[in-house]
Amino acid sequence: MMCQRRRERRSRRRRRHLPPPSFALLPSLAVVLLSAAAASTLLPRADAFAAWLVNKASGCWTDLVVDDVIMNAHPLPPSESAHPGVVVKAYDRGSGEEVRRRSLDGVIELVPEAKPWEYDLRMHIPPESRGMLADAQFVLSCGDETTSTSGGKFSGPKSGCGGSRAHGRGNDKAGLPFEIMPDAFDEKFGEDGRSVRVREVEVWAGWATDHAAVQLTEKLTFRLAGGGDTVEDGGGGGAGGEAEENAAADEKTGAAAEGAEVPEGEEA
């Protein structure tokens, strides 16, 4: 009995002399964990790059162009795409029918109206590529939230970046709501006083599968009927300025005709 008590006392003494755990490495470990957490919020994951480009502020700052870097690689231009048949198509919001494009240049021509032009935009994947790209991610863009190109805007739960982007998957059957406001092509004035009249809205997509580089599509162009490219001038500008010039020319012609002499033998 005495020996057993001695052993217990020795065991207690040994436990008392055990060195306390070291916390010297905890600050370094905390830094590593915080860095990993920050990286996970700032960098796109391979399985969610499209949502990151739409839902995160840092994603909105990333341009969907070949000069930027997405998932550690430059996006590929349409000419280098492994699937050039992947394109953006527009469908009428009301009828659900695909909007026809001009055969010459592929432009969708808009007839001037007093209400917005409303579409559902979808990624078209050719039949021969559907098996490989059924679950591809894509993001549609019509500019960015500060320099949006001419008034096009996405809406719905998958839109972001001020309405300039939306995202989806290759197997999505529903389109992404997109509209162009009637005043998108009105004359606007910049801070320098120069007027700008934009007559085109461009939409393009970037898509990818797994860890592959993002591939860009050709641009889908909406153009106001009878319009051309962006017009800039010093203040008058646009079709109004041209009409004023034509009216002035007609007035000069009329004044010259009134002052002209009528030869003898001819009636005025």
PDB file of C-alpha atoms in Angstrom:
ATOM      1  CA  MET A   1       0.000   0.000   0.000  1.00  0.00           C
ATOM      2  CA  MET A   2       2.830   2.361   0.900  1.00  0.00           C
ATOM      3  CA  CYS A   3       4.632   1.525  -2.376  1.00  0.00           C
ATOM      4  CA  GLN A   4       1.520   2.281  -4.386  1.00  0.00           C
ATOM      5  CA  ARG A   5       1.170   5.731  -2.783  1.00  0.00           C
ATOM      6  CA  ARG A   6       4.815   6.461  -3.492  1.00  0.00           C
ATOM      7  CA  ARG A   7       4.341   5.566  -7.153  1.00  0.00           C
ATOM      8  CA  GLU A   8       1.311   7.910  -7.409  1.00  0.00           C
ATOM      9  CA  ARG A   9       3.284  10.761  -5.840  1.00  0.00           C
ATOM     10  CA  ARG A  10       6.165  10.164  -8.277  1.00  0.00           C
ATOM     11  CA  SER A  11       3.719  10.129 -11.202  1.00  0.00           C
ATOM     12  CA  ARG A  12       2.266  13.460 -10.049  1.00  0.00           C
ATOM     13  CA  ARG A  13       5.734  14.948  -9.745  1.00  0.00           C
ATOM     14  CA  ARG A  14       6.611  13.819 -13.255  1.00  0.00           C
ATOM     15  CA  ARG A  15       3.447  15.362 -14.663  1.00  0.00           C
ATOM     16  CA  ARG A  16       4.199  18.634 -12.916  1.00  0.00           C
ATOM     17  CA  HIS A  17       7.579  18.818 -14.624  1.00  0.00           C
ATOM     18  CA  LEU A  18       6.238  18.285 -18.164  1.00  0.00           C
ATOM     19  CA  PRO A  19       7.155  21.342 -20.331  1.00  0.00           C
ATOM     20  CA  PRO A  20       4.195  23.568 -21.331  1.00  0.00           C
ATOM     21  CA  PRO A  21       3.171  23.567 -25.022  1.00  0.00           C
ATOM     22  CA  SER A  22       5.011  26.044 -27.204  1.00  0.00           C
ATOM     23  CA  PHE A  23       2.998  28.828 -28.850  1.00  0.00           C
ATOM     24  CA  ALA A  24       5.929  30.357 -30.660  1.00  0.00           C
ATOM     25  CA  LEU A  25       4.733  29.141 -34.082  1.00  0.00           C
ATOM     26  CA  LEU A  26       1.115  30.289 -33.690  1.00  0.00           C
ATOM     27  CA  PRO A  27       1.637  33.799 -35.168  1.00  0.00           C
ATOM     28  CA  SER A  28       3.256  32.325 -38.291  1.00  0.00           C
ATOM     29  CA  LEU A  29       0.488  29.767 -38.615  1.00  0.00           C
ATOM     30  CA  ALA A  30      -2.132  32.506 -38.294  1.00  0.00           C
ATOM     31  CA  VAL A  31      -0.461  34.504 -41.071  1.00  0.00           C
ATOM     32  CA  VAL A  32      -0.492  31.469 -43.370  1.00  0.00           C
ATOM     33  CA  LEU A  33      -4.175  30.772 -42.704  1.00  0.00           C
ATOM     34  CA  LEU A  34      -5.187  34.404 -43.214  1.00  0.00           C
ATOM     35  CA  SER A  35      -3.209  34.604 -46.460  1.00  0.00           C
ATOM     36  CA  ALA A  36      -4.901  31.479 -47.778  1.00  0.00           C
ATOM     37  CA  ALA A  37      -8.323  32.854 -46.852  1.00  0.00           C
ATOM     38  CA  ALA A  38      -7.595  36.173 -48.572  1.00  0.00           C
ATOM     39  CA  ALA A  39      -6.345  34.434 -51.707  1.00  0.00           C
ATOM     40  CA  SER A  40      -9.496  32.330 -51.859  1.00  0.00           C
ATOM     41  CA  THR A  41     -11.640  35.479 -51.943  1.00  0.00           C
ATOM     42  CA  LEU A  42      -9.514  37.444 -54.435  1.00  0.00           C
ATOM     43  CA  LEU A  43      -8.622  34.729 -56.960  1.00  0.00           C
ATOM     44  CA  PRO A  44     -11.116  32.740 -59.041  1.00  0.00           C
ATOM     45  CA  ARG A  45     -11.456  28.999 -58.465  1.00  0.00           C
ATOM     46  CA  ALA A  46     -11.290  26.840 -61.562  1.00  0.00           C
ATOM     47  CA  ASP A  47     -14.862  25.651 -60.971  1.00  0.00           C
ATOM     48  CA  ALA A  48     -16.325  29.120 -60.435  1.00  0.00           C
ATOM     49  CA  PHE A  49     -14.362  31.658 -62.480  1.00  0.00           C
ATOM     50  CA  ALA A  50     -17.465  32.955 -64.294  1.00  0.00           C
ATOM     51  CA  ALA A  51     -19.355  33.716 -61.080  1.00  0.00           C
ATOM     52  CA  TRP A  52     -16.207  35.368 -59.666  1.00  0.00           C
ATOM     53  CA  LEU A  53     -15.994  37.705 -62.674  1.00  0.00           C
ATOM     54  CA  VAL A  54     -19.591  38.791 -62.056  1.00  0.00           C
ATOM     55  CA  ASN A  55     -20.146  38.700 -58.282  1.00  0.00           C
ATOM     56  CA  LYS A  56     -16.803  39.917 -56.878  1.00  0.00           C
ATOM     57  CA  ALA A  57     -15.573  43.518 -57.060  1.00  0.00           C
ATOM     58  CA  SER A  58     -12.099  42.312 -57.995  1.00  0.00           C
ATOM     59  CA  GLY A  59     -13.677  40.215 -60.748  1.00  0.00           C
ATOM     60  CA  CYS A  60     -15.467  43.251 -62.179  1.00  0.00           C
ATOM     61  CA  TRP A  61     -12.103  45.035 -62.355  1.00  0.00           C
ATOM     62  CA  THR A  62     -10.769  42.197 -64.513  1.00  0.00           C
ATOM     63  CA  ASP A  63     -11.373  42.907 -68.204  1.00  0.00           C
ATOM     64  CA  LEU A  64     -12.633  40.134 -70.437  1.00  0.00           C
ATOM     65  CA  VAL A  65      -9.930  40.748 -73.056  1.00  0.00           C
ATOM     66  CA  VAL A  66      -6.803  38.967 -74.263  1.00  0.00           C
ATOM     67  CA  ASP A  67      -4.496  41.442 -72.496  1.00  0.00           C
ATOM     68  CA  ASP A  68      -5.745  40.599 -68.993  1.00  0.00           C
ATOM     69  CA  VAL A  69      -5.035  37.475 -66.930  1.00  0.00           C
ATOM     70  CA  ILE A  70      -7.759  35.091 -65.746  1.00  0.00           C
ATOM     71  CA  MET A  71      -6.908  31.857 -63.906  1.00  0.00           C
ATOM     72  CA  ASN A  72      -3.179  32.479 -64.439  1.00  0.00           C
ATOM     73  CA  ALA A  73      -3.480  32.707 -68.231  1.00  0.00           C
ATOM     74  CA  HIS A  74      -4.389  35.210 -70.943  1.00  0.00           C
ATOM     75  CA  PRO A  75      -7.802  34.567 -72.545  1.00  0.00           C
ATOM     76  CA  LEU A  76      -7.613  33.179 -76.067  1.00  0.00           C
ATOM     77  CA  PRO A  77      -9.015  35.253 -78.958  1.00  0.00           C
ATOM     78  CA  PRO A  78     -11.770  33.748 -81.146  1.00  0.00           C
ATOM     79  CA  SER A  79      -9.222  32.957 -83.869  1.00  0.00           C
ATOM     80  CA  GLU A  80      -7.390  30.583 -81.478  1.00  0.00           C
ATOM     81  CA  SER A  81     -10.465  28.965 -79.942  1.00  0.00           C
ATOM     82  CA  ALA A  82     -10.596  25.174 -79.991  1.00  0.00           C
ATOM     83  CA  HIS A  83     -14.357  25.448 -80.578  1.00  0.00           C
ATOM     84  CA  PRO A  84     -14.990  28.455 -82.881  1.00  0.00           C
ATOM     85  CA  GLY A  85     -18.619  27.397 -83.264  1.00  0.00           C
ATOM     86  CA  VAL A  86     -19.379  28.517 -79.694  1.00  0.00           C
ATOM     87  CA  VAL A  87     -21.128  31.889 -80.101  1.00  0.00           C
ATOM     88  CA  VAL A  88     -23.625  34.189 -78.396  1.00  0.00           C
ATOM     89  CA  LYS A  89     -27.166  34.167 -79.781  1.00  0.00           C
ATOM     90  CA  ALA A  90     -30.101  36.466 -79.042  1.00  0.00           C
ATOM     91  CA  TYR A  91     -33.714  35.356 -78.636  1.00  0.00           C
ATOM     92  CA  ASP A  92     -36.754  37.604 -78.541  1.00  0.00           C
ATOM     93  CA  ARG A  93     -38.060  37.865 -74.975  1.00  0.00           C
ATOM     94  CA  GLY A  94     -41.689  37.717 -76.092  1.00  0.00           C
ATOM     95  CA  SER A  95     -41.771  35.061 -78.820  1.00  0.00           C
ATOM     96  CA  GLY A  96     -38.717  33.053 -77.785  1.00  0.00           C
ATOM     97  CA  GLU A  97     -37.569  32.943 -81.411  1.00  0.00           C
ATOM     98  CA  GLU A  98     -33.959  33.526 -82.393  1.00  0.00           C
ATOM     99  CA  VAL A  99     -33.368  37.063 -83.638  1.00  0.00           C
ATOM    100  CA  ARG A 100     -32.241  37.070 -87.247  1.00  0.00           C
ATOM    101  CA  ARG A 101     -28.959  38.737 -88.146  1.00  0.00           C
ATOM    102  CA  ARG A 102     -27.955  40.381 -91.394  1.00  0.00           C
ATOM    103  CA  SER A 103     -26.265  37.865 -93.659  1.00  0.00           C
ATOM    104  CA  LEU A 104     -23.616  40.357 -94.789  1.00  0.00           C
ATOM    105  CA  ASP A 105     -22.053  41.217 -91.430  1.00  0.00           C
ATOM    106  CA  GLY A 106     -24.018  39.292 -88.792  1.00  0.00           C
ATOM    107  CA  VAL A 107     -25.361  42.483 -87.193  1.00  0.00           C
ATOM    108  CA  ILE A 108     -28.755  42.588 -85.473  1.00  0.00           C
ATOM    109  CA  GLU A 109     -30.502  45.686 -86.770  1.00  0.00           C
ATOM    110  CA  LEU A 110     -32.740  47.547 -84.314  1.00  0.00           C
ATOM    111  CA  VAL A 111     -35.805  49.447 -85.506  1.00  0.00           C
ATOM    112  CA  PRO A 112     -36.234  52.635 -83.417  1.00  0.00           C
ATOM    113  CA  GLU A 113     -38.910  52.203 -80.752  1.00  0.00           C
ATOM    114  CA  ALA A 114     -40.142  54.010 -77.644  1.00  0.00           C
ATOM    115  CA  LYS A 115     -39.690  50.943 -75.452  1.00  0.00           C
ATOM    116  CA  PRO A 116     -36.613  48.854 -74.530  1.00  0.00           C
ATOM    117  CA  TRP A 117     -35.411  46.079 -76.810  1.00  0.00           C
ATOM    118  CA  GLU A 118     -35.605  42.936 -74.634  1.00  0.00           C
ATOM    119  CA  TYR A 119     -33.753  39.698 -75.325  1.00  0.00           C
ATOM    120  CA  ASP A 120     -32.612  36.469 -73.740  1.00  0.00           C
ATOM    121  CA  LEU A 121     -28.970  35.799 -74.604  1.00  0.00           C
ATOM    122  CA  ARG A 122     -27.672  32.237 -74.724  1.00  0.00           C
ATOM    123  CA  MET A 123     -24.403  30.495 -75.406  1.00  0.00           C
ATOM    124  CA  HIS A 124     -24.793  28.388 -78.530  1.00  0.00           C
ATOM    125  CA  ILE A 125     -22.746  25.181 -78.422  1.00  0.00           C
ATOM    126  CA  PRO A 126     -22.645  23.199 -81.700  1.00  0.00           C
ATOM    127  CA  PRO A 127     -23.898  19.583 -81.550  1.00  0.00           C
ATOM    128  CA  GLU A 128     -20.401  18.179 -82.128  1.00  0.00           C
ATOM    129  CA  SER A 129     -19.109  20.039 -79.046  1.00  0.00           C
ATOM    130  CA  ARG A 130     -21.976  19.556 -76.590  1.00  0.00           C
ATOM    131  CA  GLY A 131     -20.583  16.387 -75.043  1.00  0.00           C
ATOM    132  CA  MET A 132     -17.308  18.109 -74.132  1.00  0.00           C
ATOM    133  CA  LEU A 133     -18.731  21.516 -73.214  1.00  0.00           C
ATOM    134  CA  ALA A 134     -22.061  20.662 -71.565  1.00  0.00           C
ATOM    135  CA  ASP A 135     -20.835  21.930 -68.197  1.00  0.00           C
ATOM    136  CA  ALA A 136     -18.644  24.783 -69.462  1.00  0.00           C
ATOM    137  CA  GLN A 137     -18.829  28.054 -67.546  1.00  0.00           C
ATOM    138  CA  PHE A 138     -19.302  31.314 -69.367  1.00  0.00           C
ATOM    139  CA  VAL A 139     -19.622  35.006 -68.636  1.00  0.00           C
ATOM    140  CA  LEU A 140     -21.321  37.498 -70.962  1.00  0.00           C
ATOM    141  CA  SER A 141     -20.097  41.086 -71.069  1.00  0.00           C
ATOM    142  CA  CYS A 142     -21.222  44.321 -72.707  1.00  0.00           C
ATOM    143  CA  GLY A 143     -18.463  46.505 -71.249  1.00  0.00           C
ATOM    144  CA  ASP A 144     -17.883  47.364 -67.591  1.00  0.00           C
ATOM    145  CA  GLU A 145     -19.686  49.254 -64.856  1.00  0.00           C
ATOM    146  CA  THR A 146     -17.831  52.529 -65.518  1.00  0.00           C
ATOM    147  CA  THR A 147     -17.526  52.523 -69.322  1.00  0.00           C
ATOM    148  CA  SER A 148     -20.540  50.470 -70.331  1.00  0.00           C
ATOM    149  CA  THR A 149     -20.850  50.288 -74.086  1.00  0.00           C
ATOM    150  CA  SER A 150     -23.939  52.164 -75.174  1.00  0.00           C
ATOM    151  CA  GLY A 151     -26.685  51.265 -72.737  1.00  0.00           C
ATOM    152  CA  GLY A 152     -26.974  47.479 -72.839  1.00  0.00           C
ATOM    153  CA  LYS A 153     -27.783  45.946 -69.448  1.00  0.00           C
ATOM    154  CA  PHE A 154     -28.158  42.458 -67.963  1.00  0.00           C
ATOM    155  CA  SER A 155     -30.680  41.719 -65.220  1.00  0.00           C
ATOM    156  CA  GLY A 156     -31.691  38.789 -63.040  1.00  0.00           C
ATOM    157  CA  PRO A 157     -29.968  36.852 -60.235  1.00  0.00           C
ATOM    158  CA  LYS A 158     -26.947  35.913 -62.370  1.00  0.00           C
ATOM    159  CA  SER A 159     -26.103  39.483 -63.360  1.00  0.00           C
ATOM    160  CA  GLY A 160     -23.609  41.819 -61.723  1.00  0.00           C
ATOM    161  CA  CYS A 161     -20.952  44.502 -62.240  1.00  0.00           C
ATOM    162  CA  GLY A 162     -23.598  47.208 -62.576  1.00  0.00           C
ATOM    163  CA  GLY A 163     -25.557  45.166 -65.122  1.00  0.00           C
ATOM    164  CA  SER A 164     -22.636  44.912 -67.544  1.00  0.00           C
ATOM    165  CA  ARG A 165     -22.113  41.152 -66.991  1.00  0.00           C
ATOM    166  CA  ALA A 166     -23.958  37.894 -66.349  1.00  0.00           C
ATOM    167  CA  HIS A 167     -22.818  34.290 -66.015  1.00  0.00           C
ATOM    168  CA  GLY A 168     -24.117  30.788 -66.644  1.00  0.00           C
ATOM    169  CA  ARG A 169     -23.325  27.181 -67.610  1.00  0.00           C
ATOM    170  CA  GLY A 170     -23.236  25.520 -70.981  1.00  0.00           C
ATOM    171  CA  ASN A 171     -26.158  23.232 -70.098  1.00  0.00           C
ATOM    172  CA  ASP A 172     -28.419  26.127 -69.013  1.00  0.00           C
ATOM    173  CA  LYS A 173     -31.626  26.071 -71.055  1.00  0.00           C
ATOM    174  CA  ALA A 174     -32.863  29.495 -69.968  1.00  0.00           C
ATOM    175  CA  GLY A 175     -31.260  32.599 -71.443  1.00  0.00           C
ATOM    176  CA  LEU A 176     -29.822  35.559 -69.559  1.00  0.00           C
ATOM    177  CA  PRO A 177     -32.130  38.638 -69.635  1.00  0.00           C
ATOM    178  CA  PHE A 178     -30.623  41.539 -71.579  1.00  0.00           C
ATOM    179  CA  GLU A 179     -32.139  44.828 -72.633  1.00  0.00           C
ATOM    180  CA  ILE A 180     -31.162  47.943 -74.561  1.00  0.00           C
ATOM    181  CA  MET A 181     -32.846  51.167 -73.493  1.00  0.00           C
ATOM    182  CA  PRO A 182     -34.385  53.494 -76.119  1.00  0.00           C
ATOM    183  CA  ASP A 183     -32.058  56.348 -75.094  1.00  0.00           C
ATOM    184  CA  ALA A 184     -28.952  54.180 -75.503  1.00  0.00           C
ATOM    185  CA  PHE A 185     -28.308  55.783 -78.876  1.00  0.00           C
ATOM    186  CA  ASP A 186     -29.125  59.370 -77.914  1.00  0.00           C
ATOM    187  CA  GLU A 187     -26.492  62.055 -78.207  1.00  0.00           C
ATOM    188  CA  LYS A 188     -24.499  62.454 -74.999  1.00  0.00           C
ATOM    189  CA  PHE A 189     -21.875  64.977 -73.935  1.00  0.00           C
ATOM    190  CA  GLY A 190     -18.614  64.169 -72.191  1.00  0.00           C
ATOM    191  CA  GLU A 191     -16.752  66.226 -69.603  1.00  0.00           C
ATOM    192  CA  ASP A 192     -14.725  67.857 -72.383  1.00  0.00           C
ATOM    193  CA  GLY A 193     -17.898  69.116 -74.065  1.00  0.00           C
ATOM    194  CA  ARG A 194     -17.597  66.763 -77.030  1.00  0.00           C
ATOM    195  CA  SER A 195     -20.743  64.959 -78.052  1.00  0.00           C
ATOM    196  CA  VAL A 196     -20.846  61.214 -78.545  1.00  0.00           C
ATOM    197  CA  ARG A 197     -23.564  59.270 -80.331  1.00  0.00           C
ATOM    198  CA  VAL A 198     -23.151  55.505 -80.071  1.00  0.00           C
ATOM    199  CA  ARG A 199     -25.127  53.418 -82.532  1.00  0.00           C
ATOM    200  CA  GLU A 200     -23.855  49.957 -81.566  1.00  0.00           C
ATOM    201  CA  VAL A 201     -24.073  47.653 -78.562  1.00  0.00           C
ATOM    202  CA  GLU A 202     -21.591  44.790 -78.457  1.00  0.00           C
ATOM    203  CA  VAL A 203     -21.864  41.617 -76.365  1.00  0.00           C
ATOM    204  CA  TRP A 204     -19.264  38.882 -76.168  1.00  0.00           C
ATOM    205  CA  ALA A 205     -18.519  35.891 -73.950  1.00  0.00           C
ATOM    206  CA  GLY A 206     -15.626  34.179 -72.262  1.00  0.00           C
ATOM    207  CA  TRP A 207     -15.956  30.483 -71.464  1.00  0.00           C
ATOM    208  CA  ALA A 208     -13.807  27.687 -70.041  1.00  0.00           C
ATOM    209  CA  THR A 209     -13.855  24.108 -68.784  1.00  0.00           C
ATOM    210  CA  ASP A 210     -11.876  22.793 -65.803  1.00  0.00           C
ATOM    211  CA  HIS A 211      -8.463  24.480 -65.609  1.00  0.00           C
ATOM    212  CA  ALA A 212      -8.228  25.400 -69.300  1.00  0.00           C
ATOM    213  CA  ALA A 213      -7.630  28.973 -70.434  1.00  0.00           C
ATOM    214  CA  VAL A 214     -10.664  31.176 -70.985  1.00  0.00           C
ATOM    215  CA  GLN A 215     -11.699  31.382 -74.642  1.00  0.00           C
ATOM    216  CA  LEU A 216     -13.433  34.448 -76.069  1.00  0.00           C
ATOM    217  CA  THR A 217     -16.225  34.455 -78.635  1.00  0.00           C
ATOM    218  CA  GLU A 218     -16.884  36.758 -81.547  1.00  0.00           C
ATOM    219  CA  LYS A 219     -18.880  39.861 -80.631  1.00  0.00           C
ATOM    220  CA  LEU A 220     -22.629  39.976 -81.157  1.00  0.00           C
ATOM    221  CA  THR A 221     -23.444  43.472 -82.441  1.00  0.00           C
ATOM    222  CA  PHE A 222     -26.749  45.344 -82.130  1.00  0.00           C
ATOM    223  CA  ARG A 223     -26.941  48.400 -84.385  1.00  0.00           C
ATOM    224  CA  LEU A 224     -29.594  51.065 -84.723  1.00  0.00           C
ATOM    225  CA  ALA A 225     -31.162  50.932 -88.179  1.00  0.00           C
ATOM    226  CA  GLY A 226     -29.541  53.529 -90.411  1.00  0.00           C
ATOM    227  CA  GLY A 227     -26.759  54.152 -87.887  1.00  0.00           C
ATOM    228  CA  GLY A 228     -23.040  53.756 -88.218  1.00  0.00           C
ATOM    229  CA  ASP A 229     -20.159  53.730 -85.795  1.00  0.00           C
ATOM    230  CA  THR A 230     -19.621  56.035 -82.849  1.00  0.00           C
ATOM    231  CA  VAL A 231     -19.811  59.691 -83.914  1.00  0.00           C
ATOM    232  CA  GLU A 232     -17.919  62.449 -82.105  1.00  0.00           C
ATOM    233  CA  ASP A 233     -17.847  66.157 -82.814  1.00  0.00           C
ATOM    234  CA  GLY A 234     -17.301  69.470 -81.072  1.00  0.00           C
ATOM    235  CA  GLY A 235     -20.806  70.071 -79.818  1.00  0.00           C
ATOM    236  CA  GLY A 236     -23.401  70.112 -82.607  1.00  0.00           C
ATOM    237  CA  GLY A 237     -22.639  66.739 -84.064  1.00  0.00           C
ATOM    238  CA  GLY A 238     -24.657  63.757 -85.138  1.00  0.00           C
ATOM    239  CA  ALA A 239     -27.504  63.643 -87.567  1.00  0.00           C
ATOM    240  CA  GLY A 240     -28.825  66.992 -86.287  1.00  0.00           C
ATOM    241  CA  GLY A 241     -25.630  68.808 -87.269  1.00  0.00           C
ATOM    242  CA  GLU A 242     -25.718  67.261 -90.730  1.00  0.00           C
ATOM    243  CA  ALA A 243     -29.344  68.294 -91.219  1.00  0.00           C
ATOM    244  CA  GLU A 244     -28.510  71.870 -90.241  1.00  0.00           C
ATOM    245  CA  GLU A 245     -25.670  71.946 -92.783  1.00  0.00           C
ATOM    246  CA  ASN A 246     -27.988  70.643 -95.525  1.00  0.00           C
ATOM    247  CA  ALA A 247     -30.638  73.246 -94.616  1.00  0.00           C
ATOM    248  CA  ALA A 248     -28.040  76.014 -94.748  1.00  0.00           C
ATOM    249  CA  ALA A 249     -26.889  74.835 -98.178  1.00  0.00           C
ATOM    250  CA  ASP A 250     -30.491  74.803 -99.484  1.00  0.00           C
ATOM    251  CA  GLU A 251     -31.021  78.323 -98.126  1.00  0.00           C
ATOM    252  CA  LYS A 252     -27.936  79.607 -99.954  1.00  0.00           C
ATOM    253  CA  THR A 253     -29.095  77.943-103.176  1.00  0.00           C
ATOM    254  CA  GLY A 254     -32.521  79.551-102.872  1.00  0.00           C
ATOM    255  CA  ALA A 255     -31.039  82.990-102.193  1.00  0.00           C
ATOM    256  CA  ALA A 256     -28.795  82.711-105.236  1.00  0.00           C
ATOM    257  CA  ALA A 257     -31.750  81.722-107.386  1.00  0.00           C
ATOM    258  CA  GLU A 258     -33.783  84.729-106.239  1.00  0.00           C
ATOM    259  CA  GLY A 259     -30.970  87.172-107.061  1.00  0.00           C
ATOM    260  CA  ALA A 260     -30.196  85.714-110.481  1.00  0.00           C
ATOM    261  CA  GLU A 261     -31.098  87.749-113.560  1.00  0.00           C
ATOM    262  CA  VAL A 262     -33.636  86.326-116.015  1.00  0.00           C
ATOM    263  CA  PRO A 263     -32.539  86.518-119.679  1.00  0.00           C
ATOM    264  CA  GLU A 264     -34.822  88.376-122.137  1.00  0.00           C
ATOM    265  CA  GLY A 265     -37.405  86.236-123.828  1.00  0.00           C
ATOM    266  CA  GLU A 266     -37.616  83.793-120.929  1.00  0.00           C
ATOM    267  CA  GLU A 267     -40.185  83.763-118.149  1.00  0.00           C
ATOM    268  CA  ALA A 268     -39.100  83.586-114.574  1.00  0.00           C
TER     269      ALA A 268
END
